[in-house]
XYZ file of C-alpha atoms in Angstrom:
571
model
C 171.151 105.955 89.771
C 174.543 104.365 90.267
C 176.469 101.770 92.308
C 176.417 101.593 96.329
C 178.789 99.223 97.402
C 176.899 96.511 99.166
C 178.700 94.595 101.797
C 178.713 90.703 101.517
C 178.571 87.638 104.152
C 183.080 87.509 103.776
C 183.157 91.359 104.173
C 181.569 91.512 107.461
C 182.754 87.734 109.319
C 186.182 86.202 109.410
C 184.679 82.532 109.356
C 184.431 80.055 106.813
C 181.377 80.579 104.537
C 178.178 78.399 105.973
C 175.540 77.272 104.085
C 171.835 79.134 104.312
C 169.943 75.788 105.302
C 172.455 75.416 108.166
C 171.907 78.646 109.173
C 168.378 79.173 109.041
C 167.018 75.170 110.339
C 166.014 76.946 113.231
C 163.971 79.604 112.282
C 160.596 78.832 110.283
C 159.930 80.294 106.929
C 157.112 82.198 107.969
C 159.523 84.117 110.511
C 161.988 84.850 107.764
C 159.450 85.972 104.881
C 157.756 88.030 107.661
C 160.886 89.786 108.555
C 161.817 90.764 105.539
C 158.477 92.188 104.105
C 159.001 94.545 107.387
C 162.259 95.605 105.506
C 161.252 95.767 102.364
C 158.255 98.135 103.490
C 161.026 100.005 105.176
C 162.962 100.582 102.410
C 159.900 101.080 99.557
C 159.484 104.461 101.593
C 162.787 105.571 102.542
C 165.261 103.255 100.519
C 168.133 105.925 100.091
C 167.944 106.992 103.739
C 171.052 105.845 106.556
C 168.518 105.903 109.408
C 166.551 103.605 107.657
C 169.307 101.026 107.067
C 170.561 101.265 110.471
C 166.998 101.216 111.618
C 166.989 97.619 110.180
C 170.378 96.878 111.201
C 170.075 97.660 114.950
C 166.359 95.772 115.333
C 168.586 92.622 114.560
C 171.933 93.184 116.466
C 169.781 94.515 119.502
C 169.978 91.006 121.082
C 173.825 90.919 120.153
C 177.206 91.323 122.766
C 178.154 94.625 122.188
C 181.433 93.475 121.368
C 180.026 92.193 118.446
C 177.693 93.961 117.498
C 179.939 97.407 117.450
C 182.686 95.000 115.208
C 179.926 94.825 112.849
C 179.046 98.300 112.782
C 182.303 99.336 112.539
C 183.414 97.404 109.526
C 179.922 98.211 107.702
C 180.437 102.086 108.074
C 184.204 101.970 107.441
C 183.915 101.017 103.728
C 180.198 100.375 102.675
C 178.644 103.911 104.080
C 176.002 101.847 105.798
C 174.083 100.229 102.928
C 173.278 97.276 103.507
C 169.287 95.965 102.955
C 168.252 96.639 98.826
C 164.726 95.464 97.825
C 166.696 93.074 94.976
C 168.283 90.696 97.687
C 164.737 91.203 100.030
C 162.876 89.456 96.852
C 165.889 86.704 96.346
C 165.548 85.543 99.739
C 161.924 85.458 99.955
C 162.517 82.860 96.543
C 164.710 81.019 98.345
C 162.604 80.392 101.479
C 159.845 79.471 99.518
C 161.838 77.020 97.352
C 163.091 75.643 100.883
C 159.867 76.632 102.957
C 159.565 75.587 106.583
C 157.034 74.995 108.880
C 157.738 74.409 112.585
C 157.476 75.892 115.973
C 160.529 78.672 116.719
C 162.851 77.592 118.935
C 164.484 79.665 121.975
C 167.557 81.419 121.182
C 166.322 84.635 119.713
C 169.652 86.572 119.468
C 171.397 83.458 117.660
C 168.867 83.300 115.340
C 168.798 87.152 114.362
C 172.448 86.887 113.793
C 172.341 83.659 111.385
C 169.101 85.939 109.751
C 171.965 89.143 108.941
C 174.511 86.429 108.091
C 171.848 84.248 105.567
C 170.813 87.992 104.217
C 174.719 88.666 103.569
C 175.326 85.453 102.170
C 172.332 86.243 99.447
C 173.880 89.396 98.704
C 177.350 87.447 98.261
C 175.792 85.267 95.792
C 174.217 87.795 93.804
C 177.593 90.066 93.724
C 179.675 86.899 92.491
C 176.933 86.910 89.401
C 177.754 90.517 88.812
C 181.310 90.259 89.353
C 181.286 87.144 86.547
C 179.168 89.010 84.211
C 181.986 92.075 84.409
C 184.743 89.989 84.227
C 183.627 88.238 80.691
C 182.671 91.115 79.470
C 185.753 92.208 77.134
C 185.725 95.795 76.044
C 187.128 96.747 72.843
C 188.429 100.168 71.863
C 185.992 101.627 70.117
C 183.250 99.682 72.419
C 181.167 101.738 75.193
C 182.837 100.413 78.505
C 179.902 102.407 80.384
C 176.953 100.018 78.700
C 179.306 96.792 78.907
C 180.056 96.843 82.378
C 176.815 98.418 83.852
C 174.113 96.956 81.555
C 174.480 93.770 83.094
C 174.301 94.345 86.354
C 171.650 97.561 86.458
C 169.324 95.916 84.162
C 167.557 93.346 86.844
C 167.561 95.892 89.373
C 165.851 98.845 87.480
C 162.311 97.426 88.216
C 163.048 96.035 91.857
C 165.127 98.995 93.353
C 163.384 101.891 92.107
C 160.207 102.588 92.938
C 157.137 102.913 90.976
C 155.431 106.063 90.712
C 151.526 104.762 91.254
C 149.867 107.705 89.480
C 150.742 106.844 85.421
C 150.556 103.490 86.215
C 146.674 104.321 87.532
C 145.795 106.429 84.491
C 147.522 103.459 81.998
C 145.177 100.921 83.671
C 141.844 103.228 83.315
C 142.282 104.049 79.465
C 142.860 100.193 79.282
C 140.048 99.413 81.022
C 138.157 101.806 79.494
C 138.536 101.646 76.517
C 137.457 98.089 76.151
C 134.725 98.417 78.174
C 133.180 101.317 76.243
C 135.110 101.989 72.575
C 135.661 97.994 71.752
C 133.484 94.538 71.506
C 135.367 93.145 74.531
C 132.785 94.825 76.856
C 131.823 91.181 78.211
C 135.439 90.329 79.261
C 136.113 93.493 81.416
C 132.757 92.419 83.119
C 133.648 89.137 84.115
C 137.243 90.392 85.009
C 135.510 92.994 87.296
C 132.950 90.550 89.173
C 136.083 87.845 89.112
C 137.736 90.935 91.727
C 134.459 91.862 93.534
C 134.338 95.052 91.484
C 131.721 97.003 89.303
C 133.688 99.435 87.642
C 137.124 99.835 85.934
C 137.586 102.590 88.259
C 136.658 100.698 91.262
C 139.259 97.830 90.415
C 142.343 101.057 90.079
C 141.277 102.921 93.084
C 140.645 99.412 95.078
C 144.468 99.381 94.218
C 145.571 102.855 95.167
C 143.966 102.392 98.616
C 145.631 99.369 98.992
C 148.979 100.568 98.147
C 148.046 103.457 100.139
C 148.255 101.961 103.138
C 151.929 101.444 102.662
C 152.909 105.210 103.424
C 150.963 104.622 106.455
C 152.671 104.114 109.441
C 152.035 100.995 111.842
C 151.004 102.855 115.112
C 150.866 106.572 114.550
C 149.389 106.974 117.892
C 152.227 105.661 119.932
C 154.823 106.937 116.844
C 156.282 103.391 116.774
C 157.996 104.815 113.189
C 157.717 101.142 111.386
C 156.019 101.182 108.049
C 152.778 98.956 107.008
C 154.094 95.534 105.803
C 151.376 93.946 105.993
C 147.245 94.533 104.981
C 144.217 93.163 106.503
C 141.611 90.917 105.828
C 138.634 93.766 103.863
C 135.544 92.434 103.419
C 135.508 95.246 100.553
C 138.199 93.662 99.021
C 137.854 90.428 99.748
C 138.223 88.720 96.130
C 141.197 91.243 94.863
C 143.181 90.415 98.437
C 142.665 86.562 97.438
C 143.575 87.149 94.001
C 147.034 88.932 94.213
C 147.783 86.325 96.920
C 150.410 83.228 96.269
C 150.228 79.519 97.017
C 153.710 78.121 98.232
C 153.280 74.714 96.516
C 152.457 76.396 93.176
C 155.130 79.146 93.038
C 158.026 76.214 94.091
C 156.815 74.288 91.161
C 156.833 76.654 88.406
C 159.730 78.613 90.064
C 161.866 75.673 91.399
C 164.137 75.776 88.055
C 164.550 80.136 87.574
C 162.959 82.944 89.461
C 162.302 84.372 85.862
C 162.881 87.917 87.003
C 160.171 87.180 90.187
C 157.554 86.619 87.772
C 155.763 85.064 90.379
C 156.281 87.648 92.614
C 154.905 90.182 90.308
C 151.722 87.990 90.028
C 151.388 87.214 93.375
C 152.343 90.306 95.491
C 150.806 89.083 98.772
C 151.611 86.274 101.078
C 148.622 85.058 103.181
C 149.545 84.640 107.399
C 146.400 83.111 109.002
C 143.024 84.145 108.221
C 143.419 88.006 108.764
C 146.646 89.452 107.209
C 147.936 89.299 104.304
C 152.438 90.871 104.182
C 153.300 92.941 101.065
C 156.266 91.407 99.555
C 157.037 93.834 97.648
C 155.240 97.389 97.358
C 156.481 97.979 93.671
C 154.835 94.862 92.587
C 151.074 95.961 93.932
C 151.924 99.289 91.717
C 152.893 96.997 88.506
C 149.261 95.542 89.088
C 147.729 98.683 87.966
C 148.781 98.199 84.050
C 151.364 95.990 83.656
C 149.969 92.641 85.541
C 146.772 94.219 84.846
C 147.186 93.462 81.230
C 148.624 89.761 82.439
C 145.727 88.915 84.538
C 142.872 90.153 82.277
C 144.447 87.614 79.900
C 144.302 84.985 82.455
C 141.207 85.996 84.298
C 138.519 87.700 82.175
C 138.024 84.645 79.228
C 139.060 86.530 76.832
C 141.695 83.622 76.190
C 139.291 81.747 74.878
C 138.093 84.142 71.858
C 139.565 82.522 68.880
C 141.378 86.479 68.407
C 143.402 86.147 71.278
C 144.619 82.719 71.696
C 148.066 83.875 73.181
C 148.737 86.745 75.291
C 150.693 88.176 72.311
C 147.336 88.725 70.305
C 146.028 91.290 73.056
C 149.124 93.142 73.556
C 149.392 93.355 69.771
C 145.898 94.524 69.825
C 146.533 97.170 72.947
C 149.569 98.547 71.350
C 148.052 99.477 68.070
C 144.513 100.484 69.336
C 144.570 101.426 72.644
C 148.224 102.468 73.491
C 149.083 104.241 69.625
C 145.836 105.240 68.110
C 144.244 106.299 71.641
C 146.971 106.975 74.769
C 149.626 108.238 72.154
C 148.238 110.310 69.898
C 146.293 112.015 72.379
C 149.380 112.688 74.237
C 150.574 114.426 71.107
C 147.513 116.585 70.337
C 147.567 117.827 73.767
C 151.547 118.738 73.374
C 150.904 120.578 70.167
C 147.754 122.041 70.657
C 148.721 125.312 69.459
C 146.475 126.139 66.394
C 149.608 126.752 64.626
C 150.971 123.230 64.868
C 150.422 120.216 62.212
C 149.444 117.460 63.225
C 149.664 114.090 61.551
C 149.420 110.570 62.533
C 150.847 107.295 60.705
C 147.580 106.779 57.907
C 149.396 103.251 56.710
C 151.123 104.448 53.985
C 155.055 103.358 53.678
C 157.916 105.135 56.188
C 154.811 107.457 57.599
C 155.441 108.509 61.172
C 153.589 106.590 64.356
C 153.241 110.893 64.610
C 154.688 114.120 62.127
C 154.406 117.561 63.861
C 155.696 120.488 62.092
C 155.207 123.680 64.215
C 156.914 126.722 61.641
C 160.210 125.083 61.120
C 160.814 122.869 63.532
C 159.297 119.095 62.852
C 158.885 116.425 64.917
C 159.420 112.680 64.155
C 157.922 110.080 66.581
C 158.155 106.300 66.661
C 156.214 104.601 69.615
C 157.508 101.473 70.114
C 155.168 99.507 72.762
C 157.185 96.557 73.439
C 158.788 94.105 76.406
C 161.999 93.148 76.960
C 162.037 89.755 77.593
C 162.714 87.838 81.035
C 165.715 85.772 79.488
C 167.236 89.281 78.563
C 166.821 90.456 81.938
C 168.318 87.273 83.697
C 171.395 86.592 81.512
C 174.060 88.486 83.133
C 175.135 89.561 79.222
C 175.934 92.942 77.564
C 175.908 91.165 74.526
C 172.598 89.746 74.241
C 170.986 93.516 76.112
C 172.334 95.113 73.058
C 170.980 92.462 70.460
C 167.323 92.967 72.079
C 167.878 96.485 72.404
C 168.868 96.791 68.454
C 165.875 94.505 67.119
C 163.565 96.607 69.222
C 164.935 100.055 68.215
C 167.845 100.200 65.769
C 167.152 98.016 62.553
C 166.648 98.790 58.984
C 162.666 98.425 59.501
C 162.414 99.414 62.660
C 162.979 102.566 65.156
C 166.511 104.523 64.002
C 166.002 102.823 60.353
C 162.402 104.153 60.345
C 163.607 107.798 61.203
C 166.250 107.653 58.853
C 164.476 106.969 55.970
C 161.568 109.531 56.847
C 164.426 112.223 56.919
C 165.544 110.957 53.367
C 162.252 111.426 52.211
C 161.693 115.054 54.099
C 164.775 116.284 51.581
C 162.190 116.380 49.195
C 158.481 117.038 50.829
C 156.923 116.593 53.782
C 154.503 114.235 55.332
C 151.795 117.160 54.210
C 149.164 117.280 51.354
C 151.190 120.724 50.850
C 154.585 120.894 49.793
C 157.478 123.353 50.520
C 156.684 125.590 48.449
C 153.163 126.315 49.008
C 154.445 126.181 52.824
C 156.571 128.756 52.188
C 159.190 126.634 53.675
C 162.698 125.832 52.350
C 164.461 122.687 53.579
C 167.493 124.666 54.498
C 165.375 126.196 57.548
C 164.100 123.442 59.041
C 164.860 121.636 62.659
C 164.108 118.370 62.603
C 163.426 116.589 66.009
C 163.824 112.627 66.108
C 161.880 110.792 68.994
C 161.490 107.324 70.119
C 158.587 106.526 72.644
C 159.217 103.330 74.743
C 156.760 102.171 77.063
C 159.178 99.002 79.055
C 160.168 100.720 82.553
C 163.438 98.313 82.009
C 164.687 100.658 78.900
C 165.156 103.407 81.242
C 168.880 101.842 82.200
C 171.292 104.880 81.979
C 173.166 104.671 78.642
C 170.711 103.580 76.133
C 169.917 106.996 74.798
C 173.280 107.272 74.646
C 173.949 104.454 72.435
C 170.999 105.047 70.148
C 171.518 108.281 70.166
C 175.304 107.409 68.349
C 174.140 104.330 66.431
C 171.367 107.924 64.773
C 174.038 109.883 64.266
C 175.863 106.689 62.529
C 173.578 106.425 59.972
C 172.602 110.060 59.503
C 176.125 110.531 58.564
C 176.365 107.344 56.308
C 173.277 109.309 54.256
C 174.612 112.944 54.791
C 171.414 114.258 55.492
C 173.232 117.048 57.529
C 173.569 119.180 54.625
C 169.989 118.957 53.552
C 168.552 120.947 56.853
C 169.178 123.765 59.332
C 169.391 120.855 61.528
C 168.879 117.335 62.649
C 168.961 117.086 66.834
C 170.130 113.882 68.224
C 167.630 111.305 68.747
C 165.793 111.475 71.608
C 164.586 108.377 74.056
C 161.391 108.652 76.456
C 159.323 106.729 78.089
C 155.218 107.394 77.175
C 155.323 107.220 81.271
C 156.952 110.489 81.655
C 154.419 112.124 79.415
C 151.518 111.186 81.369
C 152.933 112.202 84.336
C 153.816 115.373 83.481
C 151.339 115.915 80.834
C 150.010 118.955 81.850
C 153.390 120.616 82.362
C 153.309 121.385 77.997
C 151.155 123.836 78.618
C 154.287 126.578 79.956
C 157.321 124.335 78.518
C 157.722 123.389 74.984
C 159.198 119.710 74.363
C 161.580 120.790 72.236
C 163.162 123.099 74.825
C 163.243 120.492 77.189
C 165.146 117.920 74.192
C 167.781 120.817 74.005
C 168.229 121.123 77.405
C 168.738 117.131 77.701
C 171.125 116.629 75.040
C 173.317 120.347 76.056
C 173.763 118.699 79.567
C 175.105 115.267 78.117
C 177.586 117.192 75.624
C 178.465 119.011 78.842
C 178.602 115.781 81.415
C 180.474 114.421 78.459
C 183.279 117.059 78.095
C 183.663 116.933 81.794
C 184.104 113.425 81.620
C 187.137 113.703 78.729
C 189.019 115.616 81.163
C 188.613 114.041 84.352
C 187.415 110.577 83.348
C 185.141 110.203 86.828
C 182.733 107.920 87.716
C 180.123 110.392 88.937
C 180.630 112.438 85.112
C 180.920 109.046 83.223
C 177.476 108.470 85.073
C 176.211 111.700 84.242
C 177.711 111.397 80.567
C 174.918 108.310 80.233
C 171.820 109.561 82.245
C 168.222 109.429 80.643
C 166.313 112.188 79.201
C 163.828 111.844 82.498
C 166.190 112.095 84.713
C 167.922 115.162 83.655
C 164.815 117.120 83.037
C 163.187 116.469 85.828
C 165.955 117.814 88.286
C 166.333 121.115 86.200
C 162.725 121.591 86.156
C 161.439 120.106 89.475
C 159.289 122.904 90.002
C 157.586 123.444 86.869
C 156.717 119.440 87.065
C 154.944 119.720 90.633
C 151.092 118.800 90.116
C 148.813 121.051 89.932
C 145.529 121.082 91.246
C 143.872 120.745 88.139
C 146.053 117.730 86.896
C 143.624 114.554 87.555
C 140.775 116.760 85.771
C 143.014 117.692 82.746
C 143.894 113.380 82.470
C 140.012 112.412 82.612
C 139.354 115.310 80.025
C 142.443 114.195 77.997
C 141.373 110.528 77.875
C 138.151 110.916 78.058
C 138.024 108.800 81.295
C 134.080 109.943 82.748
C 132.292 106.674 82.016
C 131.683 105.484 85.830
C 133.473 108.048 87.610
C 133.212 107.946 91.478
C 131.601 110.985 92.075
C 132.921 113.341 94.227
């Protein structure tokens, strides 16, 4: 992670600034949308890659002079290193065509009107740069603020969902449990039913792996037989998956009413993945977004979709998720996440039993203990949109870093562990004296957006804040810096704990940020100050790559971990 340059419409041409709906009255909508779902399929694959931008780049300035079209080149590889195409302004100027959707017969002219496409594209990328160039400039930094989170938060924030890709198989296993669980360990059987028939499906399983073949088909290239080297943008009609191809596809006139005032961080997008051409093909507008349908807009459409709505329990959306969080993603995904970790018969294991300041989960393993707070919560669209450090950090405290909540939460179960700990035993028939003991604070987020580099970091100070305030230092052997993951990164990698012990991987993380950070005191570089604010997933998983490679026994050590059999496909 960290900033490309990205070159704008007034980089590239020396000519007044048009407007898009002069530039594109010529070429239909359909045209436009269709050309840039063949980019962004391009880039879900290979988004980091030169030969993929230029790729782009030349099918457009192929019709071009090549006077002009080497002046282009030229000034895009003299500053900007080639980057031009980002899914973010693919997915802005698919909103704006649909908010200004056209429908008529293309014209000749096919070279003029791939050159006003590249300038329309640059012209979206110059409007969203002057946002994050505003949102920099009012953003005042103080001495003793944290100029990395002020000027990056802003900016990185909308982009951490749209320009990174989505690894499919958590996203898979976070849709099963959810699935399964209601349909087998809750009295909501009935509304996973009529969810299931609603998508032409029988089985949880058959609605995630319908999915997965779907978004399959996006690693698959157009023509391998003739090696034409263009990704799948587009799926066709299935009569196997008929109803889920319909479902996830949008209606122009609905999405430019509800999204005529915001995009609301392409909520509708997210919804609506696919956009229907004809009778037979449907274009992927964005890969990610088929991926998010898995759990995320799983959870959003089940709402909508399976009449649950109408049980008197769940009268808003926020009744399920409260219900999901505390039953299905704590008491089920979560804690058995943690018995699998510490499955060594010499660990304790303990999980929050409703009495005040108790751990969402208390290991102790010999000395070393282990605090967890799961906090399964969204950051909110209006957060995501506004452009400000200021009200980030607000959501970002509320969520994690009040008196009641996350870093308070912590801090007071450390206050209490001066004096005995979570056990029916105390220290003394432990054989345990609190001047041993290593104490291990976690927070388990489950928003991909809370991944943006430097929020560990500024929890991680706003911990060490307070466990000053309290001097709790001198009470313990030690008290590690707090620790931020996402419950993602332990399904992923869950059976990885069975060679590497999470606490080794915690030291590693916070000895490479003390490092990164020295490094950055004495040269003050981007690339440390970067470094200096990287997440914990990040960092561990380039020093241990190899250890995190699947095995083959991974999908059968997930089904036995979450108990997952009911309706397996066999075979």
């Amino acid at each position: 992670m960290g900033f490309t340059p990205t070159p704008a419409f007034t980089d590239i041409f020396d000519e007044p600034i048009p407007n898009l709906e002069d530039l594109l009255k010529n070429i239909p909508s359909e045209t436009c949308i269709t050309f840039l779902a063949f980019i962004n399929a391009e880039l879900y694959v290979k988004s980091d890659d030169n030969n993929t931008q230029f790729k782009i780049l030349g099918i457009l300035l192929r019709r071009q002079e090549p006077v002009l079209r080497n002046k282009i080149i030229k000034k895009l590889t003299a500053k900007y290193k080639g980057v031009i195409f980002a899914k973010l302004y693919n997915l802005e100027f698919i909103h704006w065509e649909l908010l200004n959707y056209r429908v008529f017969e293309a014209s000749d002219g096919a070279a003029e009107a791939d050159l006003n496409f590249l300038k329309a594209y640059l012209l979206i990328v110059e409007r969203i740069n002057i946002n994050y160039t505003d949102a920099i400039d009012k953003s005042i930094v103080n001495e003793d603020d944290d100029f990395f989170s002020i000027k990056t938060w802003p900016i990185i924030i909308e982009q951490i969902e749209v320009n990174h890709s989505i690894y499919p198989i958590p996203e898979m296993i976070k849709g099963m449990i959810f699935l399964n669980y209601l349909e087998h360990n809750s009295p909501y059987k009935e509304y996973v039913i009529q969810f299931l028939n609603k998508n032409g499906m029988k089985t949880g399983w058959d609605y995630v792996i319908g999915l997965s073949n779907l978004l399959e088909s996006g690693w698959a290239n157009l023509n391998e037989k003739e090696g034409s080297g263009f990704y799948k943008f587009f799926l066709n009609k299935s009569d196997r998956y008929e109803y889920l191809l319909e479902s996830l596809s949008l209606n122009i006139h609905e999405y430019k009413e509800r999204y005529k005032k915001s995009k609301q961080n392409f909520t509708g997008f997210k919804d609506k993945p696919l956009y229907k051409i004809g009778e037979e093909q449907y274009l992927v507008l964005n890969w990610n977004y088929i991926t998010n349908k898995m759990y995320d807009g799983l959870l959003f459409d089940f709402y909508s979709n399976s009449g649950i709505k109408e049980n008197e329990k769940f009268t808003k959306f926020e009744d399920l998720k409260k219900y999901i969080s505390s039953n299905i993603t704590e008491k089920y995904t979560f804690q058995r996440i943690v018995k699998y970790i510490f499955k060594s018969r010499y660990a304790k294991v303990l999980f929050d039993n409703g009495t005040s300041n108790f751990p969402d989960a208390y290991v102790r393993n010999g000395k070393y203990i282990y605090l967890f707070e799961l906090k399964d919560t969204y950051i909110s669209t209006d957060v995501i949109n506004s452009y400000s450090y200021e009200k980030i950090k607000e959501h970002i405290d509320i969520k994690f870093n009040t008196k009641k909540k996350g870093i308070g939460q912590i801090v007071k179960q450390i206050k209490k562990l001066t004096e005995e700990p979570f056990e029916e035993k105390g220290y003394n028939e432990l054989n345990l004296k609190t001047r041993n003991i290593v104490i291990y604070p976690i927070i388990v987020y489950t928003d991909k957006f809370f991944r943006v580099y430097g929020i560990n970091n500024y929890l991680k100070k706003e911990f060490r804040r307070r466990i000053d305030q309290e001097n709790l230092h001198q009470s313990f052997n030690g008290i590690r810096d707090l620790t931020f993951i996402d419950l993602t990164f332990f399904l992923d990698h869950l059976n990885v704990f069975s060679k590497i012990k999470l606490n080794d991987l915690i030291d590693y993380f916070h000895l490479e940020l003390k490092k990164a950070e020295k490094r950055h005191f004495r040269n003050r570089s981007v690339e440390s100050l970067w470094k200096e604010n990287e997440n914990f997933e990040s960092i561990v998983i380039k020093k241990f790559n190899k250890d995190f490679d699947k095995d083959p026994n991974y999908i059968k050590e997930i089904i036995t971990t979450f108990n997952l059999t009911d309706n397996l496909p066999k075979g």
